[in-house]
Coordinates of C-alpha atoms and ligand atoms in Angstrom, one line a residue:
M1 CA -66.0 -91.4 42.6
S2 CA -66.9 -88.2 40.8
S3 CA -65.7 -85.0 42.2
E4 CA -69.3 -84.0 42.9
N5 CA -69.6 -87.0 45.2
W6 CA -66.4 -86.2 47.1
W7 CA -68.3 -86.0 50.4
R8 CA -69.3 -89.7 50.3
S9 CA -65.8 -90.8 51.2
A10 CA -64.3 -87.6 52.6
V11 CA -62.0 -87.3 55.6
I12 CA -62.7 -83.9 57.1
Y13 CA -60.4 -82.1 59.5
Q14 CA -62.0 -80.0 62.2
V15 CA -60.4 -76.7 62.8
Y16 CA -61.3 -75.2 66.2
I17 CA -60.0 -71.9 65.0
R18 CA -59.4 -70.2 68.4
S19 CA -57.1 -73.1 69.3
F20 CA -55.5 -73.9 66.0
R21 CA -52.8 -71.2 65.7
D22 CA -52.5 -67.5 66.5
G23 CA -51.1 -65.7 63.5
D24 CA -51.2 -62.2 64.8
G25 CA -50.1 -62.6 68.4
D26 CA -53.1 -60.9 69.8
G27 CA -56.6 -61.8 70.9
P28 CA -57.8 -59.5 73.6
C29 CA -61.0 -61.4 74.3
C30 CA -59.6 -64.1 76.4
G31 CA -56.1 -63.1 77.3
D32 CA -53.5 -63.1 74.5
G33 CA -53.0 -66.0 72.3
L34 CA -56.3 -66.6 70.4
G35 CA -56.1 -68.6 67.2
D36 CA -57.2 -66.8 64.0
I37 CA -57.4 -67.0 60.2
A38 CA -53.8 -65.8 59.8
G39 CA -52.7 -68.7 62.0
L40 CA -54.8 -71.2 60.0
R41 CA -53.4 -69.9 56.7
S42 CA -49.9 -70.3 58.1
R43 CA -50.5 -74.0 58.8
L44 CA -52.7 -75.1 55.9
D45 CA -49.8 -77.2 54.7
H46 CA -49.9 -79.2 57.9
I47 CA -53.5 -80.1 57.2
A48 CA -52.8 -80.8 53.5
S49 CA -49.8 -83.0 54.4
L50 CA -52.1 -85.2 56.5
G51 CA -54.0 -86.4 53.5
V52 CA -57.5 -85.2 54.4
D53 CA -60.0 -83.9 51.9
A54 CA -61.6 -80.9 53.6
L55 CA -61.7 -78.7 56.7
W56 CA -64.6 -77.7 58.8
I57 CA -64.0 -74.5 60.6
N58 CA -66.0 -73.7 63.8
P59 CA -67.8 -70.4 63.8
W60 CA -65.7 -67.4 62.9
Y61 CA -68.4 -64.7 62.8
P62 CA -68.6 -61.6 65.0
S63 CA -69.5 -62.7 68.4
P64 CA -69.3 -61.6 72.1
M65 CA -68.0 -65.2 72.7
A66 CA -70.5 -66.2 75.4
D67 CA -70.2 -69.7 74.0
A68 CA -66.9 -69.6 72.0
G69 CA -68.5 -68.1 68.9
Y70 CA -71.8 -70.1 68.9
D71 CA -73.5 -66.8 69.8
V72 CA -73.4 -65.0 66.5
I73 CA -74.0 -61.2 65.9
D74 CA -73.6 -61.2 62.1
Y75 CA -73.6 -64.4 60.0
R76 CA -72.2 -62.7 57.0
D77 CA -69.0 -61.3 58.4
V78 CA -65.9 -62.3 60.3
E79 CA -65.0 -61.7 64.0
P80 CA -62.3 -59.0 64.0
R81 CA -60.3 -61.1 66.6
F82 CA -60.2 -63.9 63.9
G83 CA -59.5 -61.6 60.9
T84 CA -61.4 -60.1 58.1
L85 CA -63.8 -61.2 55.4
S86 CA -61.2 -60.8 52.7
Q87 CA -58.8 -62.9 54.7
A88 CA -61.5 -65.5 54.9
E89 CA -61.9 -65.4 51.1
E90 CA -58.2 -65.8 50.7
L91 CA -58.1 -68.7 53.0
V92 CA -60.9 -70.5 51.0
A93 CA -58.9 -69.9 47.8
E94 CA -55.6 -71.2 49.4
A95 CA -57.4 -74.3 50.7
H96 CA -58.8 -75.0 47.2
E97 CA -55.3 -74.6 45.7
R98 CA -54.3 -77.5 48.0
N99 CA -57.3 -79.6 47.0
L100 CA -58.9 -79.0 50.4
R101 CA -62.6 -78.1 50.5
V102 CA -63.9 -75.8 53.2
L103 CA -67.0 -76.2 55.3
L104 CA -68.2 -73.5 57.7
D105 CA -70.4 -73.8 60.7
I106 CA -73.9 -72.3 60.6
V107 CA -75.8 -71.7 63.9
P108 CA -79.5 -71.5 63.0
N109 CA -81.1 -72.4 66.4
H110 CA -80.1 -69.2 68.2
T111 CA -78.3 -65.9 67.7
S112 CA -76.3 -63.8 70.1
D113 CA -78.3 -61.7 72.5
Q114 CA -76.3 -58.8 70.9
H115 CA -77.6 -59.7 67.4
P116 CA -79.5 -56.6 66.0
W117 CA -82.7 -58.6 65.9
F118 CA -82.6 -59.4 69.6
V119 CA -81.5 -55.9 70.6
E120 CA -84.5 -54.6 68.6
A121 CA -86.8 -57.3 70.2
L122 CA -85.9 -56.4 73.7
A123 CA -86.3 -52.7 73.1
A124 CA -89.6 -53.1 71.2
G125 CA -91.5 -54.8 74.0
P126 CA -94.2 -57.4 74.4
G127 CA -96.5 -57.9 71.4
S128 CA -94.2 -56.2 68.9
P129 CA -93.3 -57.7 65.5
A130 CA -89.6 -57.7 66.5
R131 CA -90.4 -60.2 69.3
E132 CA -91.9 -62.6 66.8
R133 CA -88.5 -63.4 65.5
Y134 CA -87.7 -65.0 68.9
I135 CA -89.7 -67.1 71.3
F136 CA -91.0 -64.7 73.9
R137 CA -93.8 -65.7 76.3
P138 CA -95.5 -64.5 79.5
G139 CA -94.5 -66.5 82.5
R140 CA -96.6 -69.1 84.4
G141 CA -97.3 -67.5 87.7
D142 CA -94.0 -66.0 88.9
G143 CA -92.0 -68.6 87.0
P144 CA -91.0 -69.4 83.4
P145 CA -93.6 -70.4 80.8
N146 CA -92.7 -74.1 81.0
D147 CA -90.3 -76.7 82.5
W148 CA -87.7 -76.8 79.7
V149 CA -84.1 -76.8 80.8
S150 CA -81.0 -75.3 79.2
N151 CA -78.3 -77.6 77.8
F152 CA -75.8 -75.8 79.9
G153 CA -77.9 -76.2 83.1
G154 CA -80.7 -74.2 84.7
P155 CA -84.0 -73.1 83.2
A156 CA -84.2 -72.6 79.4
W157 CA -86.0 -69.2 80.0
T158 CA -84.7 -65.8 81.1
Q159 CA -87.0 -62.9 82.0
A160 CA -86.7 -59.6 80.1
P161 CA -86.8 -56.4 82.2
D162 CA -90.5 -55.9 81.1
G163 CA -91.5 -59.3 82.6
E164 CA -91.8 -61.5 79.4
W165 CA -89.6 -64.5 79.2
F166 CA -87.4 -65.6 76.2
L167 CA -86.4 -69.1 75.4
H168 CA -82.7 -70.2 75.1
L169 CA -82.0 -73.9 74.9
F170 CA -78.3 -73.0 75.5
A171 CA -77.0 -69.9 77.4
P172 CA -79.2 -66.9 78.1
E173 CA -76.8 -65.0 75.7
Q174 CA -78.1 -67.4 72.9
P175 CA -81.8 -66.7 72.5
D176 CA -83.6 -69.3 70.2
V177 CA -85.0 -67.8 67.0
N178 CA -88.5 -68.6 65.8
W179 CA -88.3 -70.8 62.7
E180 CA -92.0 -70.3 62.0
H181 CA -91.2 -66.7 61.0
P182 CA -90.7 -66.3 57.2
E183 CA -88.1 -63.6 57.7
V184 CA -85.9 -65.9 59.8
R185 CA -86.1 -68.6 57.1
A186 CA -85.3 -66.1 54.4
D187 CA -82.4 -64.6 56.2
F188 CA -80.6 -68.0 56.9
A189 CA -81.1 -68.9 53.2
D190 CA -79.3 -65.6 52.4
T191 CA -76.5 -66.5 54.7
L192 CA -76.1 -69.9 52.9
R193 CA -75.9 -68.1 49.6
F194 CA -73.6 -65.4 50.9
W195 CA -70.9 -68.0 51.7
F196 CA -71.6 -70.3 48.8
D197 CA -71.1 -67.3 46.5
R198 CA -67.7 -67.0 48.1
G199 CA -66.7 -70.5 47.2
V200 CA -67.4 -72.2 50.5
D201 CA -68.1 -75.9 49.8
G202 CA -70.7 -76.5 52.5
F203 CA -71.8 -76.2 56.1
R204 CA -71.9 -78.1 59.3
I205 CA -75.3 -77.3 60.9
D206 CA -75.2 -76.6 64.6
V207 CA -77.9 -78.4 66.7
A208 CA -79.7 -79.3 63.4
H209 CA -82.4 -81.1 65.3
S210 CA -83.6 -78.3 67.6
L211 CA -85.0 -75.6 65.3
I212 CA -88.7 -76.4 65.5
K213 CA -90.7 -76.3 68.8
E214 CA -94.1 -77.8 69.4
P215 CA -96.9 -75.3 69.2
G216 CA -98.1 -74.3 72.6
L217 CA -94.6 -75.2 74.1
P218 CA -95.9 -78.0 76.4
D219 CA -93.9 -79.2 79.4
V220 CA -91.3 -81.9 78.8
G221 CA -92.5 -83.7 81.9
D222 CA -91.0 -87.1 82.4
L223 CA -89.9 -87.5 78.8
V224 CA -86.2 -88.4 78.8
Y225 CA -84.1 -87.3 75.9
P226 CA -82.1 -89.0 74.5
R227 CA -84.0 -92.1 75.6
E228 CA -82.3 -94.4 78.1
Y229 CA -82.3 -98.2 78.0
V230 CA -84.7 -99.9 80.5
E231 CA -84.7 -103.5 81.5
Q232 CA -87.6 -105.5 80.2
D233 CA -87.8 -109.3 80.6
G234 CA -84.1 -109.4 81.4
E235 CA -83.1 -107.4 78.3
L236 CA -82.1 -103.8 77.9
V237 CA -84.5 -102.1 75.5
L238 CA -85.3 -98.6 74.4
P239 CA -88.7 -97.3 75.4
P240 CA -90.9 -96.5 72.4
W241 CA -90.1 -93.2 70.6
R242 CA -92.3 -90.3 71.6
P243 CA -92.2 -86.9 70.1
H244 CA -90.3 -84.4 72.2
P245 CA -91.5 -80.7 72.4
H246 CA -88.2 -79.3 71.1
W247 CA -85.7 -82.0 70.0
D248 CA -85.9 -83.7 66.6
R249 CA -89.3 -82.7 65.6
D250 CA -90.5 -84.0 62.3
E251 CA -91.3 -80.5 61.0
V252 CA -87.6 -79.6 61.0
H253 CA -87.1 -81.7 57.8
E254 CA -88.9 -79.1 55.8
V255 CA -86.2 -76.6 56.5
Y256 CA -83.5 -78.9 55.2
R257 CA -85.4 -79.7 52.0
E258 CA -85.3 -75.9 51.3
W259 CA -81.6 -75.8 52.2
R260 CA -80.8 -78.8 50.0
A261 CA -82.4 -77.1 47.0
I262 CA -80.2 -74.1 47.6
A263 CA -77.1 -76.2 47.8
D264 CA -78.0 -78.1 44.7
S265 CA -78.5 -74.9 42.8
Y266 CA -74.7 -74.3 42.9
S267 CA -72.1 -75.9 40.6
P268 CA -70.6 -77.9 42.0
P269 CA -73.4 -78.6 44.5
R270 CA -72.6 -77.6 48.1
V271 CA -73.0 -80.0 50.9
F272 CA -74.2 -80.3 54.6
V273 CA -73.3 -82.2 57.6
A274 CA -75.8 -82.3 60.5
E275 CA -74.9 -82.0 64.1
A276 CA -77.9 -83.8 65.5
W277 CA -77.6 -85.7 68.8
V278 CA -80.7 -87.8 68.2
D279 CA -81.2 -90.9 70.2
E280 CA -80.9 -93.7 67.6
P281 CA -79.6 -94.2 64.0
E282 CA -83.1 -94.4 62.5
R283 CA -83.9 -90.9 63.7
L284 CA -80.6 -89.7 62.4
T285 CA -81.0 -91.0 58.9
H286 CA -84.3 -89.2 58.5
Y287 CA -82.1 -86.1 58.0
L288 CA -80.3 -87.9 55.2
R289 CA -83.1 -88.7 52.9
P290 CA -82.2 -88.0 49.3
D291 CA -83.8 -84.5 49.3
E292 CA -82.4 -83.4 52.7
L293 CA -78.9 -83.3 54.1
H294 CA -75.9 -85.2 52.7
T295 CA -74.3 -86.5 55.9
A296 CA -74.6 -86.3 59.7
F297 CA -72.1 -86.9 62.5
N298 CA -72.4 -90.4 63.8
F299 CA -72.3 -89.8 67.6
N300 CA -73.5 -93.3 68.2
Y301 CA -70.0 -94.4 67.2
L302 CA -68.4 -91.7 69.3
V303 CA -70.2 -92.7 72.5
A304 CA -69.6 -96.5 72.0
P305 CA -67.2 -98.0 74.5
W306 CA -63.8 -99.5 73.4
T307 CA -65.2 -103.1 73.4
G308 CA -65.9 -105.5 70.6
P309 CA -69.6 -105.8 71.2
G310 CA -70.0 -102.1 71.9
L311 CA -68.4 -101.0 68.7
R312 CA -69.8 -103.8 66.6
K313 CA -73.3 -102.8 67.6
A314 CA -72.7 -99.1 66.8
I315 CA -71.3 -100.0 63.4
D316 CA -74.0 -102.5 62.5
E317 CA -76.9 -100.1 63.5
T318 CA -75.3 -97.3 61.6
L319 CA -74.8 -99.3 58.4
A320 CA -78.2 -100.8 58.5
E321 CA -80.0 -97.4 58.8
H322 CA -77.8 -95.5 56.3
V323 CA -78.2 -98.0 53.6
K324 CA -82.0 -97.5 53.7
V325 CA -81.6 -93.9 52.6
G326 CA -78.6 -94.3 50.4
A327 CA -76.4 -92.0 52.5
P328 CA -72.8 -92.7 53.5
P329 CA -72.2 -92.9 57.2
T330 CA -69.5 -90.7 58.9
W331 CA -67.3 -91.9 61.7
V332 CA -66.2 -89.5 64.4
L333 CA -64.3 -90.0 67.6
S334 CA -63.8 -86.5 69.0
N335 CA -64.8 -82.9 68.6
H336 CA -64.7 -79.7 70.6
D337 CA -67.7 -80.8 72.8
V338 CA -66.6 -84.1 74.1
T339 CA -63.7 -85.5 76.2
R340 CA -60.8 -86.4 73.8
H341 CA -61.1 -90.0 72.8
L342 CA -57.6 -90.8 73.9
S343 CA -58.6 -90.0 77.5
R344 CA -61.9 -91.8 77.2
Y345 CA -60.3 -94.9 75.9
A346 CA -57.6 -94.6 78.6
R347 CA -60.2 -95.5 81.3
A348 CA -59.9 -99.0 82.7
E349 CA -63.7 -99.3 82.7
Q350 CA -65.5 -98.6 79.4
I351 CA -69.0 -97.4 79.9
P352 CA -71.3 -96.7 76.9
G353 CA -72.3 -93.0 76.5
R354 CA -69.6 -91.6 78.8
H355 CA -68.1 -88.6 76.9
R356 CA -68.5 -85.8 79.4
L357 CA -65.4 -85.1 81.4
Q358 CA -67.5 -84.8 84.5
D359 CA -68.5 -88.5 84.2
L360 CA -64.9 -89.7 83.7
L361 CA -63.0 -87.7 86.3
D362 CA -63.3 -90.2 89.1
M363 CA -62.3 -93.2 86.9
P364 CA -58.7 -94.4 87.0
Y365 CA -56.9 -94.1 83.7
D366 CA -53.7 -94.9 81.8
L367 CA -52.7 -92.6 78.9
A368 CA -50.4 -95.2 77.4
V369 CA -53.4 -97.5 77.1
G370 CA -55.5 -94.6 75.6
T371 CA -52.8 -93.9 73.1
R372 CA -52.5 -97.5 72.0
R373 CA -56.3 -97.8 71.6
S374 CA -56.5 -94.5 69.8
R375 CA -54.0 -95.8 67.2
A376 CA -56.0 -98.9 66.8
A377 CA -59.2 -96.9 66.6
L378 CA -57.8 -94.8 63.8
L379 CA -57.4 -97.8 61.5
L380 CA -60.9 -99.0 62.4
T381 CA -62.4 -95.5 61.7
L382 CA -60.6 -95.0 58.4
G383 CA -61.4 -98.6 57.3
L384 CA -65.2 -98.2 57.7
P385 CA -67.5 -97.3 54.8
G386 CA -68.2 -93.6 54.2
G387 CA -66.5 -90.6 55.5
A388 CA -64.6 -89.7 58.7
Y389 CA -63.7 -86.7 60.9
V390 CA -60.4 -85.8 62.5
Y391 CA -60.5 -83.3 65.4
Q392 CA -57.4 -81.1 65.4
G393 CA -54.9 -82.4 67.8
E394 CA -56.0 -86.0 67.7
E395 CA -53.3 -86.5 65.0
L396 CA -50.8 -85.6 67.7
G397 CA -52.3 -87.9 70.3
L398 CA -53.3 -85.1 72.6
P399 CA -55.1 -86.1 75.7
E400 CA -57.9 -84.2 77.4
V401 CA -56.5 -81.5 79.8
E402 CA -58.4 -82.7 82.9
D403 CA -56.8 -80.3 85.4
L404 CA -57.2 -76.8 84.0
P405 CA -57.3 -74.4 86.9
T406 CA -61.0 -73.5 87.6
D407 CA -60.3 -69.8 87.3
V408 CA -59.4 -70.2 83.6
L409 CA -62.5 -72.2 82.6
Q410 CA -64.6 -70.4 79.9
D411 CA -67.2 -72.9 78.9
P412 CA -70.6 -71.5 80.1
T413 CA -71.4 -74.9 81.5
W414 CA -69.0 -74.2 84.4
E415 CA -71.0 -71.1 85.6
R416 CA -74.4 -72.4 84.7
S417 CA -73.9 -75.7 86.6
G418 CA -73.0 -73.7 89.7
H419 CA -69.4 -74.9 89.4
T420 CA -70.2 -78.6 89.4
E421 CA -69.4 -79.3 85.8
R422 CA -66.0 -78.3 84.4
G423 CA -67.4 -78.4 80.8
R424 CA -65.5 -78.7 77.5
D425 CA -62.4 -76.5 77.8
G426 CA -60.1 -79.5 78.4
C427 CA -60.5 -80.6 74.7
R428 CA -60.1 -77.0 73.4
V429 CA -56.5 -76.3 74.6
P430 CA -54.3 -74.7 71.9
I431 CA -52.3 -77.0 69.6
P432 CA -48.6 -77.4 70.4
W433 CA -46.6 -76.8 67.2
S434 CA -43.0 -76.6 68.2
G435 CA -40.5 -76.1 71.0
A436 CA -40.1 -77.5 74.5
A437 CA -42.4 -75.3 76.6
P438 CA -45.8 -73.4 76.3
P439 CA -46.8 -71.7 74.0
Y440 CA -45.2 -74.4 71.8
G441 CA -45.1 -72.1 68.8
F442 CA -48.9 -71.5 69.0
T443 CA -48.5 -67.7 69.4
T444 CA -46.0 -65.0 69.8
A445 CA -48.0 -63.6 72.7
A446 CA -47.0 -64.4 76.2
E447 CA -50.0 -66.5 77.0
T448 CA -52.5 -68.7 75.3
W449 CA -56.3 -68.3 75.8
L450 CA -56.3 -71.5 77.8
P451 CA -53.0 -72.6 79.3
Q452 CA -51.2 -75.6 77.8
P453 CA -49.7 -78.3 79.9
N454 CA -45.9 -78.2 80.6
D455 CA -45.5 -81.8 79.5
W456 CA -46.5 -81.5 75.9
A457 CA -43.0 -81.1 74.3
A458 CA -43.1 -84.6 72.9
L459 CA -46.5 -84.0 71.4
T460 CA -45.7 -81.0 69.1
V461 CA -46.0 -81.3 65.3
E462 CA -42.2 -80.6 65.2
A463 CA -41.3 -83.4 67.6
E464 CA -43.6 -86.0 66.0
S465 CA -42.8 -85.2 62.3
G466 CA -40.4 -87.8 60.9
D467 CA -40.7 -90.1 64.0
P468 CA -42.1 -93.3 62.5
S469 CA -43.5 -94.3 65.9
S470 CA -45.4 -91.1 66.4
M471 CA -49.2 -90.7 66.2
L472 CA -48.7 -88.0 63.6
E473 CA -46.9 -90.3 61.2
L474 CA -49.5 -93.0 61.8
Y475 CA -52.2 -90.5 60.7
R476 CA -50.2 -89.4 57.7
H477 CA -49.5 -93.0 56.6
A478 CA -53.1 -94.2 57.2
L479 CA -54.7 -91.3 55.5
H480 CA -52.5 -91.5 52.4
L481 CA -53.0 -95.2 52.2
R482 CA -56.7 -94.8 52.5
R483 CA -56.7 -92.3 49.6
A484 CA -54.7 -94.8 47.5
T485 CA -56.9 -97.8 48.3
K486 CA -59.9 -97.9 46.0
E487 CA -61.9 -100.3 48.3
L488 CA -61.9 -97.6 51.1
G489 CA -64.4 -94.8 51.6
D490 CA -67.9 -95.3 50.3
G491 CA -69.0 -98.8 49.7
P492 CA -70.1 -102.1 51.4
L493 CA -68.5 -103.9 54.3
R494 CA -68.5 -107.7 54.9
W495 CA -67.8 -109.0 58.4
R496 CA -65.6 -112.0 58.8
A497 CA -67.3 -114.8 60.7
D498 CA -66.1 -116.2 64.0
A499 CA -63.6 -113.5 64.7
G500 CA -64.3 -113.7 68.4
E501 CA -66.2 -111.3 70.7
D502 CA -63.2 -108.9 71.2
V503 CA -62.2 -108.9 67.6
L504 CA -63.7 -106.9 64.7
A505 CA -62.7 -108.3 61.3
F506 CA -64.1 -107.2 58.0
D507 CA -63.4 -107.0 54.3
R508 CA -63.9 -104.1 52.0
G509 CA -64.1 -105.6 48.5
E510 CA -61.7 -108.4 47.6
G511 CA -58.5 -106.5 48.1
F512 CA -58.7 -105.1 51.6
A513 CA -59.4 -106.3 55.2
C514 CA -59.2 -104.8 58.6
V515 CA -58.8 -106.6 61.9
V516 CA -59.1 -104.9 65.3
N517 CA -58.2 -106.7 68.5
M518 CA -59.9 -105.1 71.5
G519 CA -59.1 -108.0 73.9
S520 CA -55.9 -108.6 75.8
A521 CA -54.7 -111.8 74.3
P522 CA -53.0 -111.8 70.8
V523 CA -55.0 -113.3 67.9
A524 CA -53.7 -115.0 64.8
L525 CA -54.0 -113.1 61.5
P526 CA -55.6 -114.7 58.5
A527 CA -53.2 -117.0 56.8
G528 CA -51.6 -115.7 53.6
A529 CA -52.5 -112.0 54.1
T530 CA -50.0 -109.2 53.6
V531 CA -49.9 -106.5 56.3
L532 CA -50.4 -103.1 54.8
L533 CA -50.3 -101.1 58.0
A534 CA -50.4 -102.0 61.7
S535 CA -51.3 -99.6 64.5
D536 CA -48.5 -101.1 66.7
A537 CA -45.9 -103.9 66.3
L538 CA -47.2 -107.4 65.9
T539 CA -45.9 -110.2 68.2
D540 CA -42.7 -112.0 67.3
D541 CA -44.7 -114.8 65.7
G542 CA -46.9 -112.4 63.7
A543 CA -50.0 -112.3 65.8
L544 CA -52.1 -109.2 66.5
P545 CA -51.7 -108.1 70.1
G546 CA -54.5 -106.6 72.2
D547 CA -55.6 -103.0 71.5
T548 CA -54.0 -103.2 68.0
S549 CA -55.4 -103.1 64.5
V550 CA -54.1 -103.9 61.2
W551 CA -54.9 -103.3 57.5
L552 CA -54.4 -106.3 55.3
K553 CA -54.3 -107.3 51.7
P554 CA -56.0 -110.8 52.0
Ligands
LIG1 C1 -73.2 -77.4 69.5 C2 -71.8 -76.9 69.4 O1 -70.9 -77.8 68.9 C3 -71.4 -76.4 70.8 O2 -70.1 -76.1 71.0 C4 -72.4 -75.3 71.2 O3 -72.1 -75.0 72.6 C5 -73.8 -75.7 71.0 N1 -74.1 -76.4 69.8 C6 -74.7 -74.4 71.0 O4 -74.5 -73.7 69.9

């Protein structure tokens, strides 16, 4: 694999910067103990020691933090609570010295309401050119211009003091920009170049599928997005695809063709990964046509239940669609927006699509089961063709913190849902590094921005390092072995026939096989194979127990 094509096989570590490590002991935004660039630099060796290829860092730009940094005031600077632009440049250089590439996070659908453009638009009033950069409209009667709803709950429109309404598909502090406006397009292109000129290797694109809105902004009506399966002749089928007025519109691809040309004008070329929650793999791979984006998060895999048929279906659909456009798939189990997979897999009942904490809270769970399945899922994920993502803390086996006191919750979902949805804070709790009690070496400040549980002493990097049975050592071992195994990463996969409904078994080339047992009874391993790595111990007679996976040399 040429170094230009590194992204086709890469494992990328997600740094949720506010929760990775606090290097300066302050962080007045959210109580003391907010992670920052200094903290990230102080622990780059942890990331390098895992054996990953790159980092993706969540937004670090100046922001009032209405949505944890996804409300940006200035795309070409660094939030003072996280550090400075020169620290950011030093971090990129230090990552490169360790052979780690760096992806940043660009937020093109909306700005902060404190972005100079929006401040100007509010002041300038209806009909002004400044308002053209956003989506302002008169209301319909006394109400908003249409029936669109915000992703965080409530209407997607807020009324300005002069009576006009502005669109925000997320929080009111995140007004949507108007991608039909040439100045908007030119400015985001400048932002890409600004960071590419500083050595940044690429971008994750926030809500990549939302930028373009249907002219006339018609009501959504009864159009469900993402589509839901309906029963037809005794089978579950997806209703035919219909264009949605603001998600995944075909016109958005034109933007990414422009972005691709910018990325390709650099040497080495820069890369993109799309965050696009579209409702089926075929729509996703439209973003990955050869002149568009390089990769996209594969949420179809993330939302699949821990069952043989569920995962097999997600993998098959993914592979079948990606091959058509020649793009490598990615495999992702967790991120800062979903319940940590250890806690999802811990649920006795596995229901497709359940990734929001709110939908899981009432379901009984067993973290030991979740841990065992997460170990098995790691070998599956790293054995599949293409690239993979690791969300900080999953390498420690962190569970979701499901019982954060409601008075510390910061996710806008909590307020916007009228206190009915706890939101995403439970997967954002600061990383435990060392010691026996909070703040576990995360900060020198007295508190962390979200409180850490008291029972995480065994889950610190310090406690797990060197313990061969720990999640951390499994990650290190598997990632290093993956790197050394030429069959892994980009390339084809061949299923083994007759493995059984609860078993996934596949070959990668002639020299590597992976078997995952999602059932409860042990299964025999193929005769004559050598075990390279197992997620947990085999049975005394060498069979693969339930919720266990193994890498083999056939
Ligand atoms: C997706 C991000 O991952 C999420 O954290 C954020 O709230 C929304 N986009 C809005 O920017």
